[in-house]
Amino acid sequence: MAKKEKSRMVEAITPMDEDFAKWYTDICKKAELVEYTSVKGCMVIRPYGYRIWELIQADMDARFKALGHENVCMPMFIPESLLNKEKEHVEGFAPEVAWVTHGGNEKLEERLCVRPTSETLFCEHYANIIHSYRDLPKLYNQWVSVVRWEKTTRPFLRSREFLWQEGHTIHETAQEAIEETERMLNVYADFCEQSLAMPVVKGKKTESDKFAGAVSTYAIEALMHDGKALQAGTSHYFGDGFAKAFDIQFTNRENKPQYPHQTSWGTTTRLIGAIIMTHGDDSGLVLPPAVAPVQVVIVPIAFHKEGVLEKARELYDRLSADGIRVKLDDSDNSPGWKFAEYEMRGVPLRIEIGPKDLENLQCVAVMRHNREKSFVRLDDTLDEFSEAISQRLKDVHDGLYQKALKNREEKTYQCHTMEEMTAVLEQKGDGFIEAMWCGDEACEDKVKEVTGAGSRCMPFEQKQLDDKCVCCGKPAKHMVLWGKAY
Amino acid sequence: MAKKEKSRMVEAITPMDEDFAKWYTDICKKAELVEYTSVKGCMVIRPYGYRIWELIQADMDARFKALGHENVCMPMFIPESLLNKEKEHVEGFAPEVAWVTHGGNEKLEERLCVRPTSETLFCEHYANIIHSYRDLPKLYNQWVSVVRWEKTTRPFLRSREFLWQEGHTIHETAQEAIEETERMLNVYADFCEQSLAMPVVKGKKTESDKFAGAVSTYAIEALMHDGKALQAGTSHYFGDGFAKAFDIQFTNRENKPQYPHQTSWGTTTRLIGAIIMTHGDDSGLVLPPAVAPVQVVIVPIAFHKEGVLEKARELYDRLSADGIRVKLDDSDNSPGWKFAEYEMRGVPLRIEIGPKDLENLQCVAVMRHNREKSFVRLDDTLDEFSEAISQRLKDVHDGLYQKALKNREEKTYQCHTMEEMTAVLEQKGDGFIEAMWCGDEACEDKVKEVTGAGSRCMPFEQKQLDDKCVCCGKPAKHMVLWGKAY
């Protein structure tokens, strides 16, 4: 019975190799992360999905605050005239914003867009509150939702409304602002590796791929299971361009007016999409322990037998008390059904305990990502048990990270010509391609057109693979990481 | 010098008795809680104000989760056709919503409103996910911002966009839903009293004052320093009206289709306005310790003198380690300037430490709300010190609560006729008036028209003040709490 139920549940997801896109949306729905609504591209984030986001928020927010950042909240509306103040910025965003034209029964004198990002609002505010160098720096962040009217939408990866954090800082000097841009990119990379078990490549975007209004944009890029690239976070240095457009000036230490330098940086709910496509498998979601709503599920076996449920509760109490997010499922469903259910939901560790285990003073621990089983001794105090479980969770994290890193390394290729690039992508499937570039936008475009792989970033860790551009053969300036992107 | 600076800062706020409304906005601005933007009724919540909201959120959210509620996130847009599904609801909200008519450069086929509240979105979702009694109850909540196109706006009290939490639950039976409605009103009341030190009256709204689409609305009402009432939270029982309008049905335990019963409940950033007007004074904000971004500020006196700064840091480290939100201000500003600054910001407790205190192995603790000074012994281990400071914070909370309760009791009057009501309001100023009511809407309207005081609620704790309605003289059904409201 148990076996049948299990296989039925597993069958319910489209296998990854058959249709990766379908596998992805199956997980989103069946692990109860999201549900569609009648507004295209706007989704309900359900409790299990939202709890992952809350854990991501709490973790990141602590990292931001430890560096002195403060949270604020800007309005969601931007008057058209305010959006129009910085030329490149408005050109980048105006085509994809939602416009509010009426308030109640009245037509507004000026239409308002729903923020696609909040640089213009922060600039208006800075102009009001910054007067002297003593007012600098301001290290702000906000957790809000933003709207971009995308044509093609997919849960978490590309939606018309999405949740994010946007950091906005303003500094006395260019140097300070550049350091902040780099610092926050590192925070993102550390978070991805330490909490999401997801290796990332840090790099600089090419000119054509910069944020609208930025001097330079840095990004972290991750490789998904299917070999496609996902931009997991960006950090922008603005120079004093926005300050000039919004007339933000301060009196500097020499008592002279000066324009300050700004940054912004953001990550979104798309990180949840990245988790799914980095760690998930054909049985469902696989969650890194740091952001798993349930880190350990306890499944009692034959729990009508004497002592089983009592012991299961004891284990539950102990792990709970030690700060582990644990769930005891003592429902009437069969163990097999439960196994499949918590595998679908990506719970990192399962504990099974039955009559035989009680006799042997042990329980069984099964890691979600590799299904490795091991016995854990149930000592009198449960100290040893609790430590062993914490250690298993660390092992799951490390295992996930290594698996993801291996996937990326196996799917990263070095190419010297466009023909090579095309051949690699055709024969081996999608992945990261390292290849040299002259710095000319025409070549960047041509590589994308011919091979289908666009420039993801110019990694900070540059390698000198060749002297010549992969496209035109002229002298190469940068090694670029190329790939197809989400 | 110190004295002069202090008095200058104090002069900067309009005294409460001179102009209460101006005093209020002065505090909002000068304590750096908010800043205006170019969109009327939309404000920037600055770091100090937002931190108060974060502390409110964390406290309430823990109370919700302890009762089994889960957070979700619904879209911010509601299609017009969806808003129109429940007749009373759309009539209540449609006149005050903001309409999105264009996405990018294209006109939308159907216009979308920015959510003024999310009942319709939750209903659409419930219809998708609820099939059996086993799917019930759903105990959901979300922390988002909503938009209502108000004509007159004031920071925190009435703004076009505001932050809130909206709980939405759905149950098998009416009884369960009614219990939930009452339970959550009690959670709000407990939170206000235990964390905001703000006494509230719990009661039921009259028919004319119900939420659009509700069977019954409960509310907590608080009395502000100026004698005006402020609705601090509401909890609504919907019966199965929304379920019928949105065709939400489940298979019940008898295997028959049945409509479920719903509730919703909400509190908003207006609670910050309530804190200001309940506890504030002519020197600025006064914060209850539970939601104060800084609970204790340490001001070293003559800190160039040997040992002062070292000891101040030692005290800082100890309080920090004990989980108290403490700030040490070792800036070059004078002690007098610092005193005034942290009084303006409402820091509940100030510690002063100077050379003389060091000699006497003590420091000075000053409570913000009554300026009571006391010495605290600096024992070797600082255990006694840390305990004494925690105790002082509890004393501040109790002191604030008692002061607010006294204000409310002194400003609550019992009246038997409308003439009495008018006379009391004219002679004693605004306040709560307890008076009997026949239950007829015409009388309710007339009392408001004649006296200016509307019905706030019918308190759960009813008193039989009289047999007759204060207005028409016919038999009275309820004691109503009347007052002028924010």
CSV table of N, CA, C and O in Angstrom, one decimal, chain B residues 2 6 9 283 297-301 329 334-346 350-353 366 368 371 373:
chain,number,residue,atom,x,y,z
B,2,ALA,N,24.3,73.7,27.7
B,2,ALA,CA,23.4,72.5,27.6
B,2,ALA,C,21.9,72.9,27.7
B,2,ALA,O,21.1,72.5,27.0
B,6,LYS,N,18.9,72.6,25.0
B,6,LYS,CA,17.7,71.8,25.3
B,6,LYS,C,16.4,72.6,25.1
B,6,LYS,O,15.5,72.2,24.5
B,9,MET,N,15.5,73.1,21.6
B,9,MET,CA,14.9,71.9,20.9
B,9,MET,C,13.5,71.8,21.4
B,9,MET,O,12.6,71.4,20.6
B,283,SER,N,7.8,67.3,25.1
B,283,SER,CA,9.2,67.2,24.8
B,283,SER,C,9.4,66.2,23.6
B,283,SER,O,10.5,66.0,23.2
B,297,VAL,N,19.4,54.6,26.5
B,297,VAL,CA,20.5,55.4,25.9
B,297,VAL,C,21.4,55.7,27.1
B,297,VAL,O,21.0,56.1,28.2
B,298,ILE,N,22.7,55.5,26.8
B,298,ILE,CA,23.7,55.8,27.8
B,298,ILE,C,24.4,57.1,27.4
B,298,ILE,O,25.0,57.2,26.3
B,299,VAL,N,24.3,58.1,28.3
B,299,VAL,CA,25.0,59.4,28.0
B,299,VAL,C,26.1,59.6,29.1
B,299,VAL,O,25.9,59.8,30.2
B,300,PRO,N,27.4,59.5,28.6
B,300,PRO,CA,28.5,59.7,29.5
B,300,PRO,C,28.7,61.2,29.8
B,300,PRO,O,28.5,62.0,28.8
B,301,ILE,N,28.9,61.5,31.0
B,301,ILE,CA,29.1,63.0,31.4
B,301,ILE,C,30.6,63.2,31.6
B,301,ILE,O,31.3,62.4,32.2
B,329,ASP,N,25.8,57.0,23.4
B,329,ASP,CA,26.1,58.2,22.6
B,329,ASP,C,27.4,58.9,23.1
B,329,ASP,O,27.3,59.6,24.0
B,334,SER,N,26.8,68.1,23.4
B,334,SER,CA,26.8,68.3,24.9
B,334,SER,C,25.7,67.3,25.5
B,334,SER,O,24.8,66.9,24.8
B,335,PRO,N,25.9,67.0,26.8
B,335,PRO,CA,24.9,66.1,27.4
B,335,PRO,C,23.5,66.7,27.3
B,335,PRO,O,22.5,66.0,27.0
B,336,GLY,N,23.4,68.0,27.5
B,336,GLY,CA,22.0,68.7,27.4
B,336,GLY,C,21.4,68.5,26.1
B,336,GLY,O,20.2,68.1,25.9
B,337,TRP,N,22.2,68.6,25.0
B,337,TRP,CA,21.7,68.3,23.6
B,337,TRP,C,21.2,66.9,23.5
B,337,TRP,O,20.1,66.6,23.0
B,338,LYS,N,22.0,66.0,24.0
B,338,LYS,CA,21.7,64.6,24.0
B,338,LYS,C,20.4,64.3,24.7
B,338,LYS,O,19.5,63.5,24.3
B,339,PHE,N,20.3,64.9,25.9
B,339,PHE,CA,19.1,64.6,26.7
B,339,PHE,C,17.8,65.0,25.9
B,339,PHE,O,16.9,64.2,25.8
B,340,ALA,N,17.9,66.2,25.3
B,340,ALA,CA,16.7,66.7,24.6
B,340,ALA,C,16.5,65.8,23.3
B,340,ALA,O,15.3,65.5,23.0
B,341,GLU,N,17.5,65.4,22.7
B,341,GLU,CA,17.4,64.6,21.5
B,341,GLU,C,16.7,63.2,21.7
B,341,GLU,O,15.8,62.8,21.0
B,342,TYR,N,17.2,62.6,22.8
B,342,TYR,CA,16.6,61.2,23.1
B,342,TYR,C,15.2,61.4,23.7
B,342,TYR,O,14.4,60.4,23.7
B,343,GLU,N,15.0,62.5,24.4
B,343,GLU,CA,13.6,62.7,24.8
B,343,GLU,C,12.7,62.9,23.6
B,343,GLU,O,11.6,62.3,23.6
B,344,MET,N,13.1,63.7,22.7
B,344,MET,CA,12.3,63.9,21.4
B,344,MET,C,12.0,62.5,20.8
B,344,MET,O,10.9,62.3,20.3
B,345,ARG,N,13.0,61.6,20.8
B,345,ARG,CA,12.8,60.3,20.1
B,345,ARG,C,12.2,59.3,21.0
B,345,ARG,O,12.0,58.1,20.7
B,346,GLY,N,11.8,59.7,22.3
B,346,GLY,CA,11.0,58.9,23.1
B,346,GLY,C,11.7,57.7,23.7
B,346,GLY,O,11.0,56.7,24.1
B,350,ARG,N,17.0,56.7,30.2
B,350,ARG,CA,18.4,57.3,30.0
B,350,ARG,C,19.3,56.9,31.2
B,350,ARG,O,18.8,57.0,32.3
B,351,ILE,N,20.5,56.5,30.9
B,351,ILE,CA,21.5,56.3,31.9
B,351,ILE,C,22.5,57.4,31.8
B,351,ILE,O,23.1,57.6,30.7
B,352,GLU,N,22.8,58.1,32.9
B,352,GLU,CA,23.9,59.1,32.9
B,352,GLU,C,25.0,58.5,33.8
B,352,GLU,O,24.8,58.0,34.9
B,353,ILE,N,26.2,58.7,33.3
B,353,ILE,CA,27.3,58.3,34.1
B,353,ILE,C,28.5,59.2,34.0
B,353,ILE,O,28.9,59.5,32.9
B,366,VAL,N,17.1,57.7,34.4
B,366,VAL,CA,16.0,58.7,34.3
B,366,VAL,C,14.9,58.1,33.4
B,366,VAL,O,15.2,57.8,32.2
B,368,ARG,N,11.8,58.3,31.0
B,368,ARG,CA,11.4,59.3,30.0
B,368,ARG,C,10.0,59.9,30.4
B,368,ARG,O,9.8,61.1,30.3
B,371,ARG,N,10.2,61.6,34.1
B,371,ARG,CA,11.5,62.2,34.4
B,371,ARG,C,12.0,61.8,35.8
B,371,ARG,O,12.9,62.5,36.3
B,373,LYS,N,14.2,60.3,38.5
B,373,LYS,CA,15.6,60.0,38.5
B,373,LYS,C,15.9,59.0,39.7
B,373,LYS,O,15.3,59.1,40.7
